[in-house]
């Protein structure tokens, strides 16, 4: 085991197992995002389905293209800038719920999906023939989750019986093993090391695997994390890939350090998101830029608050909320696009897209105040008033510049 861990570190996984003061760095940069959270509102709201939304996925290349799926097996692809390019793929209805869905990284009109009907497919949204990679041919068990490695060399699909199948990028089966004793609720490849795979199960365990050893007869995880309850999801942080975010059904969020592979969580956050049978399970997700920021919908029967919470896990508390009169239901799933400037949320059968008001609302208000002034008034107005207006605009410009600098620094750090 020690030799295997050493091999993992010495290859190219140093980005996954790197150490440093990245939490302090994220805190400094995330403060601006937290300050601007009250300015985020629902920009678009659609209800393409008659049944609840089950999955959301942003296109990896086209940042304004969003796909959502339903409990009836429907898939709706939505272009925020061109409504004429919307696509609806009709599902089979009852018994066809989409359990997981991912865009094909190279073909923009193709989507991978697992379904309660027992299939793992690549759907062609232009009407051409879809590919069926796996089929249980048995209504008693089905595929619950899927994951595509970042380089698209590997695919993984897990079943409701705890079995998992590893496939290559063409859909050819590599191997099938028993990964868990019960349903595999979630699976994900590590962002900077496609040989590492995490699986979360209803047997209250989360296991980290090296897929280079999966093909052998002896199946042994690198480490196993015990959880106090059934888990809805387990996500690697997208920036470093060294922290694991787990959403448990006992209204807790757990964070594990992959560096040490310790079975004890480094942080436990109590958060109201109780499980209900006819509600899409609530899943906490990461912000794409700030490794200390989590996003999670709230479901509490006591205070009736159904906001989208922004959580700083380093502080261990909710630091801000997304609220809007159009978002009155329970928000189960959330996902930012890769630019971090839009957030898609699944709320029952509706889908919401949040974004910050254009030009930071304050700039719009400043222009609105200045608009009634005529040219004569501007020319003959007091010097004090002109100075105050100039200072306001200068402060707004400096905030915009600060945000641009932050994004530039993060993009530069990622390239390095």
Short mmCIF file of C-alpha atoms in Angstrom, two decimals:
data_model
loop_
_atom_site.label_atom_id
_atom_site.label_comp_id
_atom_site.label_asym_id
_atom_site.label_seq_id
_atom_site.Cartn_x
_atom_site.Cartn_y
_atom_site.Cartn_z
CA UNK A 1 0.00 0.00 0.00
CA UNK A 2 2.84 2.40 0.88
CA UNK A 3 4.55 1.69 -2.43
CA UNK A 4 1.33 2.39 -4.31
CA UNK A 5 0.84 5.73 -2.56
CA UNK A 6 4.42 6.73 -3.31
CA UNK A 7 3.87 5.92 -6.97
CA UNK A 8 0.80 8.15 -7.02
CA UNK A 9 2.74 11.09 -5.60
CA UNK A 10 5.81 10.69 -7.78
CA UNK A 11 4.00 10.52 -11.12
CA UNK A 12 2.06 13.66 -12.05
CA UNK A 13 -0.43 13.81 -9.23
CA UNK A 14 1.63 16.47 -7.41
CA UNK A 15 -1.12 18.97 -8.29
CA UNK A 16 -3.61 16.81 -6.43
CA UNK A 17 -1.44 16.29 -3.37
CA UNK A 18 0.15 19.74 -3.23
CA UNK A 19 0.10 21.68 0.03
CA UNK A 20 0.10 25.38 0.78
CA UNK A 21 -1.85 28.30 2.18
CA UNK A 22 -4.49 28.09 -0.53
CA UNK A 23 -7.33 28.49 1.98
CA UNK A 24 -6.00 31.88 3.08
CA UNK A 25 -5.57 32.90 -0.55
CA UNK A 26 -9.13 31.84 -1.38
CA UNK A 27 -10.47 33.77 1.61
CA UNK A 28 -8.88 36.98 0.36
CA UNK A 29 -10.34 36.60 -3.12
CA UNK A 30 -13.77 35.27 -2.10
CA UNK A 31 -14.60 38.29 0.06
CA UNK A 32 -15.54 40.30 -3.00
CA UNK A 33 -17.87 37.52 -4.23
CA UNK A 34 -19.57 37.38 -0.83
CA UNK A 35 -20.05 41.15 -0.79
CA UNK A 36 -21.72 41.03 -4.21
CA UNK A 37 -24.01 38.06 -3.38
CA UNK A 38 -27.08 40.25 -2.60
CA UNK A 39 -26.88 41.60 -6.17
CA UNK A 40 -27.37 38.12 -7.68
CA UNK A 41 -30.93 37.65 -8.91
CA UNK A 42 -32.87 35.18 -11.05
CA UNK A 43 -32.09 36.17 -14.62
CA UNK A 44 -34.09 33.39 -16.33
CA UNK A 45 -36.74 30.95 -15.14
CA UNK A 46 -38.18 28.14 -17.24
CA UNK A 47 -40.44 25.13 -16.61
CA UNK A 48 -39.91 22.75 -19.55
CA UNK A 49 -41.02 19.63 -17.65
CA UNK A 50 -44.15 18.36 -15.96
CA UNK A 51 -42.02 16.38 -13.49
CA UNK A 52 -39.16 17.44 -11.20
CA UNK A 53 -35.68 18.31 -12.42
CA UNK A 54 -33.06 15.65 -11.60
CA UNK A 55 -29.77 16.84 -13.19
CA UNK A 56 -28.09 20.03 -14.42
CA UNK A 57 -24.96 20.34 -16.54
CA UNK A 58 -23.28 23.33 -18.20
CA UNK A 59 -21.54 22.77 -21.51
CA UNK A 60 -17.74 22.61 -20.97
CA UNK A 61 -17.00 24.84 -24.00
CA UNK A 62 -20.08 26.97 -24.66
CA UNK A 63 -20.58 28.81 -21.37
CA UNK A 64 -24.18 29.85 -22.10
CA UNK A 65 -25.48 26.39 -23.05
CA UNK A 66 -27.22 24.48 -20.27
CA UNK A 67 -28.79 21.00 -20.16
CA UNK A 68 -31.41 19.89 -17.62
CA UNK A 69 -33.12 16.52 -17.24
CA UNK A 70 -36.36 15.39 -15.64
CA UNK A 71 -37.82 12.54 -13.61
CA UNK A 72 -39.68 11.50 -16.74
CA UNK A 73 -36.52 11.04 -18.84
CA UNK A 74 -36.74 14.32 -20.78
CA UNK A 75 -33.57 16.28 -21.62
CA UNK A 76 -33.82 19.98 -22.41
CA UNK A 77 -30.85 21.92 -23.84
CA UNK A 78 -31.10 25.64 -23.38
CA UNK A 79 -29.06 28.39 -25.05
CA UNK A 80 -29.34 31.53 -22.95
CA UNK A 81 -28.44 33.82 -25.86
CA UNK A 82 -30.43 32.16 -28.64
CA UNK A 83 -33.81 30.72 -27.70
CA UNK A 84 -34.29 29.42 -31.25
CA UNK A 85 -31.57 26.84 -30.59
CA UNK A 86 -33.41 25.12 -27.74
CA UNK A 87 -33.66 21.33 -28.02
CA UNK A 88 -36.10 18.99 -26.25
CA UNK A 89 -35.35 15.27 -26.17
CA UNK A 90 -38.52 13.46 -25.12
CA UNK A 91 -38.16 10.71 -22.51
CA UNK A 92 -40.25 7.62 -21.96
CA UNK A 93 -42.16 9.05 -19.01
CA UNK A 94 -42.66 7.00 -15.82
CA UNK A 95 -39.74 4.63 -15.27
CA UNK A 96 -37.33 6.67 -17.38
CA UNK A 97 -35.91 9.11 -14.82
CA UNK A 98 -32.44 10.45 -15.69
CA UNK A 99 -30.13 9.70 -12.74
CA UNK A 100 -26.98 11.42 -14.09
CA UNK A 101 -26.12 13.45 -17.17
CA UNK A 102 -22.94 14.91 -18.73
CA UNK A 103 -22.20 16.75 -21.97
CA UNK A 104 -19.84 15.04 -24.39
CA UNK A 105 -16.63 17.11 -24.19
CA UNK A 106 -16.04 17.05 -27.95
CA UNK A 107 -19.51 16.78 -29.51
CA UNK A 108 -21.71 19.71 -28.41
CA UNK A 109 -25.00 18.05 -29.38
CA UNK A 110 -24.38 14.76 -27.57
CA UNK A 111 -25.08 13.94 -23.93
CA UNK A 112 -24.16 10.96 -21.76
CA UNK A 113 -26.94 9.83 -19.42
CA UNK A 114 -27.83 7.01 -17.06
CA UNK A 115 -31.46 6.18 -16.43
CA UNK A 116 -33.80 4.19 -14.22
CA UNK A 117 -34.71 2.21 -17.35
CA UNK A 118 -31.36 0.43 -16.86
CA UNK A 119 -29.30 2.05 -19.62
CA UNK A 120 -26.13 4.08 -19.97
CA UNK A 121 -26.42 5.92 -23.29
CA UNK A 122 -24.93 8.62 -25.46
CA UNK A 123 -27.91 10.60 -26.75
CA UNK A 124 -27.67 12.47 -30.03
CA UNK A 125 -29.85 15.56 -29.69
CA UNK A 126 -29.94 16.18 -33.45
CA UNK A 127 -32.09 13.12 -33.97
CA UNK A 128 -29.45 10.68 -35.13
CA UNK A 129 -29.06 7.19 -33.69
CA UNK A 130 -28.09 7.13 -30.00
CA UNK A 131 -25.53 4.69 -28.63
CA UNK A 132 -26.35 2.29 -25.80
CA UNK A 133 -23.16 1.37 -23.93
CA UNK A 134 -24.69 -0.61 -21.06
CA UNK A 135 -28.12 -2.11 -20.37
CA UNK A 136 -29.11 -4.14 -17.31
CA UNK A 137 -32.09 -5.67 -19.17
CA UNK A 138 -33.72 -5.97 -15.76
CA UNK A 139 -36.14 -3.49 -14.22
CA UNK A 140 -35.04 -4.47 -10.69
CA UNK A 141 -31.71 -2.62 -10.90
CA UNK A 142 -30.41 0.28 -12.93
CA UNK A 143 -27.49 2.68 -13.45
CA UNK A 144 -27.49 5.48 -10.89
CA UNK A 145 -24.42 7.57 -11.72
CA UNK A 146 -21.72 8.18 -14.30
CA UNK A 147 -18.47 10.09 -14.57
CA UNK A 148 -16.23 11.07 -17.49
CA UNK A 149 -12.52 11.64 -16.92
CA UNK A 150 -11.18 15.08 -17.81
CA UNK A 151 -9.19 13.81 -20.79
CA UNK A 152 -12.17 11.64 -21.84
CA UNK A 153 -10.03 8.49 -21.76
CA UNK A 154 -12.25 6.70 -19.22
CA UNK A 155 -15.91 6.46 -18.26
CA UNK A 156 -17.51 4.92 -15.19
CA UNK A 157 -21.10 3.88 -14.43
CA UNK A 158 -22.44 2.58 -11.10
CA UNK A 159 -25.58 0.57 -10.41
CA UNK A 160 -28.20 0.33 -7.69
CA UNK A 161 -26.67 -3.01 -6.58
CA UNK A 162 -23.21 -1.57 -5.92
CA UNK A 163 -21.60 -2.81 -9.15
CA UNK A 164 -19.41 -0.50 -11.21
CA UNK A 165 -18.27 -0.71 -14.83
CA UNK A 166 -15.20 0.99 -16.27
CA UNK A 167 -15.26 1.81 -20.00
CA UNK A 168 -12.90 3.44 -22.47
CA UNK A 169 -13.77 6.58 -24.42
CA UNK A 170 -15.38 4.54 -27.22
CA UNK A 171 -17.76 2.80 -24.80
CA UNK A 172 -15.93 -0.54 -24.80
CA UNK A 173 -16.15 -2.31 -21.44
CA UNK A 174 -12.83 -2.64 -19.58
CA UNK A 175 -14.03 -4.39 -16.42
CA UNK A 176 -16.96 -4.76 -14.00
CA UNK A 177 -16.55 -5.22 -10.24
CA UNK A 178 -18.48 -5.03 -6.98
CA UNK A 179 -17.47 -1.64 -5.58
CA UNK A 180 -19.97 -1.36 -2.73
CA UNK A 181 -22.46 -3.48 -0.82
CA UNK A 182 -25.30 -1.16 -1.76
CA UNK A 183 -26.35 1.43 -4.33
CA UNK A 184 -23.59 3.65 -5.76
CA UNK A 185 -25.09 7.08 -5.29
CA UNK A 186 -22.29 9.13 -6.86
CA UNK A 187 -18.98 8.71 -8.70
CA UNK A 188 -16.40 11.19 -9.94
CA UNK A 189 -12.91 11.16 -11.44
CA UNK A 190 -10.36 13.48 -9.83
CA UNK A 191 -9.93 16.72 -11.83
CA UNK A 192 -6.13 16.60 -12.09
CA UNK A 193 -5.56 12.85 -11.95
CA UNK A 194 -7.86 10.73 -14.08
CA UNK A 195 -6.51 7.52 -12.49
CA UNK A 196 -8.24 8.42 -9.20
CA UNK A 197 -11.96 7.72 -8.81
CA UNK A 198 -14.24 8.42 -5.86
CA UNK A 199 -17.48 6.47 -5.26
CA UNK A 200 -20.16 7.18 -2.65
CA UNK A 201 -22.71 4.58 -1.65
CA UNK A 202 -25.84 4.01 0.41
CA UNK A 203 -23.78 1.63 2.56
CA UNK A 204 -22.43 4.78 4.29
CA UNK A 205 -18.96 4.51 2.81
CA UNK A 206 -16.99 6.61 0.34
CA UNK A 207 -14.08 4.90 -1.39
CA UNK A 208 -11.09 6.26 -3.28
CA UNK A 209 -9.83 4.00 -6.09
CA UNK A 210 -6.84 3.80 -8.37
CA UNK A 211 -8.33 2.56 -11.64
CA UNK A 212 -4.96 1.10 -12.64
CA UNK A 213 -5.59 -1.62 -10.04
CA UNK A 214 -9.31 -2.11 -10.75
CA UNK A 215 -8.71 -4.43 -13.69
CA UNK A 216 -6.89 -6.93 -11.45
CA UNK A 217 -8.74 -9.72 -9.66
CA UNK A 218 -8.08 -8.23 -6.23
CA UNK A 219 -10.13 -5.05 -5.78
CA UNK A 220 -8.77 -2.86 -2.98
CA UNK A 221 -9.55 0.87 -2.46
CA UNK A 222 -6.78 3.30 -1.56
CA UNK A 223 -8.83 4.46 1.40
CA UNK A 224 -12.38 4.29 2.77
CA UNK A 225 -14.23 7.13 4.46
CA UNK A 226 -17.03 6.17 6.85
CA UNK A 227 -19.99 8.57 6.90
CA UNK A 228 -22.67 8.90 9.61
CA UNK A 229 -25.51 8.69 7.07
CA UNK A 230 -26.31 7.95 3.43
CA UNK A 231 -24.53 10.37 1.09
CA UNK A 232 -26.12 12.24 -1.81
CA UNK A 233 -22.85 13.30 -3.46
CA UNK A 234 -19.06 13.53 -3.08
CA UNK A 235 -17.25 16.18 -5.15
CA UNK A 236 -13.55 16.98 -5.52
CA UNK A 237 -12.84 20.68 -5.24
CA UNK A 238 -12.31 21.90 -8.85
CA UNK A 239 -9.36 24.17 -8.15
CA UNK A 240 -6.91 21.93 -6.28
CA UNK A 241 -8.64 18.55 -6.23
CA UNK A 242 -7.34 17.94 -2.71
CA UNK A 243 -10.56 18.35 -0.69
CA UNK A 244 -13.67 16.19 -0.90
CA UNK A 245 -17.12 17.71 -0.27
CA UNK A 246 -19.73 15.20 0.94
CA UNK A 247 -23.46 15.88 1.35
CA UNK A 248 -25.08 13.57 3.90
CA UNK A 249 -28.80 12.97 4.37
CA UNK A 250 -28.56 13.70 8.11
CA UNK A 251 -28.29 17.45 7.35
CA UNK A 252 -24.50 17.53 7.50
CA UNK A 253 -21.77 18.57 5.09
CA UNK A 254 -18.45 16.74 5.53
CA UNK A 255 -15.07 17.70 4.10
CA UNK A 256 -12.17 15.26 3.82
CA UNK A 257 -8.51 15.92 3.06
CA UNK A 258 -7.28 13.69 0.23
CA UNK A 259 -3.68 14.67 1.01
CA UNK A 260 -3.60 12.64 4.22
CA UNK A 261 -6.35 10.15 3.26
CA UNK A 262 -7.50 10.37 6.88
CA UNK A 263 -10.85 8.72 7.59
CA UNK A 264 -11.79 11.62 9.88
CA UNK A 265 -13.36 14.71 8.26
CA UNK A 266 -11.45 17.97 8.57
CA UNK A 267 -14.72 19.90 8.85
CA UNK A 268 -18.33 19.08 9.75
CA UNK A 269 -21.00 21.67 8.95
CA UNK A 270 -24.60 21.35 10.14
CA UNK A 271 -26.89 22.53 7.38
CA UNK A 272 -30.67 21.93 6.90
CA UNK A 273 -31.16 19.88 3.74
CA UNK A 274 -33.22 16.92 4.90
CA UNK A 275 -34.07 14.08 2.54
CA UNK A 276 -37.57 13.54 1.18
CA UNK A 277 -38.59 10.69 -1.11
CA UNK A 278 -40.31 12.80 -3.78
CA UNK A 279 -37.68 15.53 -3.77
CA UNK A 280 -34.48 15.49 -5.82
CA UNK A 281 -31.72 14.95 -3.22
CA UNK A 282 -30.03 18.20 -2.23
CA UNK A 283 -26.35 18.32 -3.18
CA UNK A 284 -23.75 20.86 -2.09
CA UNK A 285 -21.29 21.97 -4.79
CA UNK A 286 -18.12 24.04 -5.08
CA UNK A 287 -17.57 27.48 -6.51
CA UNK A 288 -15.30 27.04 -9.58
CA UNK A 289 -12.77 29.69 -8.42
CA UNK A 290 -12.86 29.88 -4.63
CA UNK A 291 -11.85 26.67 -2.85
CA UNK A 292 -13.40 27.81 0.44
CA UNK A 293 -16.88 28.56 -0.94
CA UNK A 294 -19.72 25.99 -1.07
CA UNK A 295 -23.21 26.38 -2.55
CA UNK A 296 -26.15 24.41 -1.14
CA UNK A 297 -29.93 24.67 -1.22
CA UNK A 298 -31.78 24.89 2.09
CA UNK A 299 -34.78 22.81 3.18
CA UNK A 300 -35.89 23.46 6.73
CA UNK A 301 -39.36 22.87 8.02
CA UNK A 302 -38.80 25.12 11.06
CA UNK A 303 -38.06 28.58 9.67
CA UNK A 304 -39.40 27.98 6.15
CA UNK A 305 -36.26 29.54 4.66
CA UNK A 306 -35.66 28.08 1.18
CA UNK A 307 -32.72 30.11 -0.01
CA UNK A 308 -29.50 29.07 -1.72
CA UNK A 309 -26.80 29.29 0.93
CA UNK A 310 -23.21 30.41 0.36
CA UNK A 311 -21.04 28.61 2.91
CA UNK A 312 -17.43 29.34 3.85
CA UNK A 313 -16.26 25.95 5.09
CA UNK A 314 -13.05 27.40 6.55
CA UNK A 315 -15.19 29.55 8.87
CA UNK A 316 -17.79 26.77 9.16
CA UNK A 317 -20.78 29.04 8.61
CA UNK A 318 -23.20 30.48 6.06
CA UNK A 319 -21.79 33.84 4.97
CA UNK A 320 -24.40 34.92 2.38
CA UNK A 321 -27.53 33.80 0.55
CA UNK A 322 -29.07 33.98 -2.90
CA UNK A 323 -32.68 35.10 -2.60
CA UNK A 324 -35.24 36.19 -5.14
CA UNK A 325 -39.06 36.48 -5.27
CA UNK A 326 -39.01 34.06 -8.23
CA UNK A 327 -37.23 31.40 -6.15
CA UNK A 328 -39.88 30.38 -3.63
CA UNK A 329 -39.46 26.60 -3.76
CA UNK A 330 -36.82 24.15 -2.51
CA UNK A 331 -33.64 24.35 -4.58
CA UNK A 332 -32.15 20.85 -4.73
CA UNK A 333 -29.24 21.12 -7.17
CA UNK A 334 -26.94 23.98 -8.15
CA UNK A 335 -24.07 24.31 -10.59
CA UNK A 336 -21.92 27.24 -11.72
CA UNK A 337 -20.67 27.48 -15.27
CA UNK A 338 -16.89 27.40 -15.66
CA UNK A 339 -16.62 31.20 -15.72
CA UNK A 340 -18.45 31.42 -12.40
CA UNK A 341 -20.70 34.24 -13.65
CA UNK A 342 -23.92 32.16 -13.84
CA UNK A 343 -25.51 29.68 -11.46
CA UNK A 344 -28.14 27.16 -12.59
CA UNK A 345 -30.54 25.79 -9.97
CA UNK A 346 -33.14 23.04 -10.06
CA UNK A 347 -36.28 23.95 -8.11
CA UNK A 348 -38.98 21.29 -8.49
CA UNK A 349 -39.92 21.18 -12.18
CA UNK A 350 -38.43 24.64 -12.75
CA UNK A 351 -34.90 25.69 -13.65
CA UNK A 352 -33.45 29.02 -12.50
CA UNK A 353 -30.40 30.87 -13.80
CA UNK A 354 -28.86 33.34 -11.37
CA UNK A 355 -26.45 36.08 -12.34
CA UNK A 356 -25.20 39.37 -11.01
CA UNK A 357 -26.98 42.45 -12.25
CA UNK A 358 -25.32 43.97 -15.31
CA UNK A 359 -22.44 46.33 -14.49
CA UNK A 360 -22.93 45.68 -10.78
CA UNK A 361 -26.23 47.44 -10.26
CA UNK A 362 -24.46 50.37 -8.56
CA UNK A 363 -23.06 51.51 -11.88
CA UNK A 364 -26.55 51.35 -13.38
CA UNK A 365 -27.97 53.36 -10.47
CA UNK A 366 -25.22 55.97 -10.83
CA UNK A 367 -26.03 56.38 -14.52
CA UNK A 368 -29.75 56.64 -13.70
CA UNK A 369 -29.13 59.42 -11.19
CA UNK A 370 -26.94 61.31 -13.63
CA UNK A 371 -29.34 60.92 -16.59
CA UNK A 372 -31.86 63.73 -15.75
CA UNK A 373 -29.07 66.32 -15.68
CA UNK A 374 -29.08 68.49 -18.80
CA UNK A 375 -25.90 69.67 -20.48
CA UNK A 376 -26.47 73.15 -19.08
CA UNK A 377 -26.86 71.83 -15.52
CA UNK A 378 -23.73 69.72 -15.84
CA UNK A 379 -21.78 72.72 -17.07
CA UNK A 380 -23.14 75.20 -14.50
CA UNK A 381 -23.52 72.80 -11.53
CA UNK A 382 -21.49 73.24 -8.37
CA UNK A 383 -17.95 71.92 -8.35
CA UNK A 384 -18.72 69.98 -5.14
CA UNK A 385 -21.53 68.01 -6.84
CA UNK A 386 -19.35 67.22 -9.86
CA UNK A 387 -16.55 66.05 -7.54
CA UNK A 388 -18.89 63.76 -5.60
CA UNK A 389 -20.24 62.18 -8.80
CA UNK A 390 -16.71 61.63 -10.08
CA UNK A 391 -15.69 59.95 -6.83
CA UNK A 392 -18.68 57.57 -6.99
CA UNK A 393 -17.90 56.53 -10.55
CA UNK A 394 -14.21 56.12 -9.71
CA UNK A 395 -15.07 53.80 -6.79
CA UNK A 396 -17.29 51.67 -9.04
CA UNK A 397 -14.57 51.46 -11.68
CA UNK A 398 -12.03 50.38 -9.05
CA UNK A 399 -14.35 47.56 -7.93
CA UNK A 400 -14.70 46.39 -11.52
CA UNK A 401 -10.92 46.50 -11.93
CA UNK A 402 -10.46 44.53 -8.73
CA UNK A 403 -12.78 41.77 -9.99
CA UNK A 404 -10.95 41.60 -13.33
CA UNK A 405 -7.59 41.34 -11.56
CA UNK A 406 -8.87 38.53 -9.36
CA UNK A 407 -10.06 36.51 -12.36
CA UNK A 408 -6.79 37.14 -14.17
CA UNK A 409 -4.75 35.93 -11.19
CA UNK A 410 -6.79 32.76 -10.87
CA UNK A 411 -6.57 31.97 -14.58
CA UNK A 412 -2.82 32.59 -14.49
CA UNK A 413 -2.39 30.34 -11.47
CA UNK A 414 -4.35 27.58 -13.21
CA UNK A 415 -2.15 27.79 -16.30
CA UNK A 416 0.96 27.51 -14.15
#
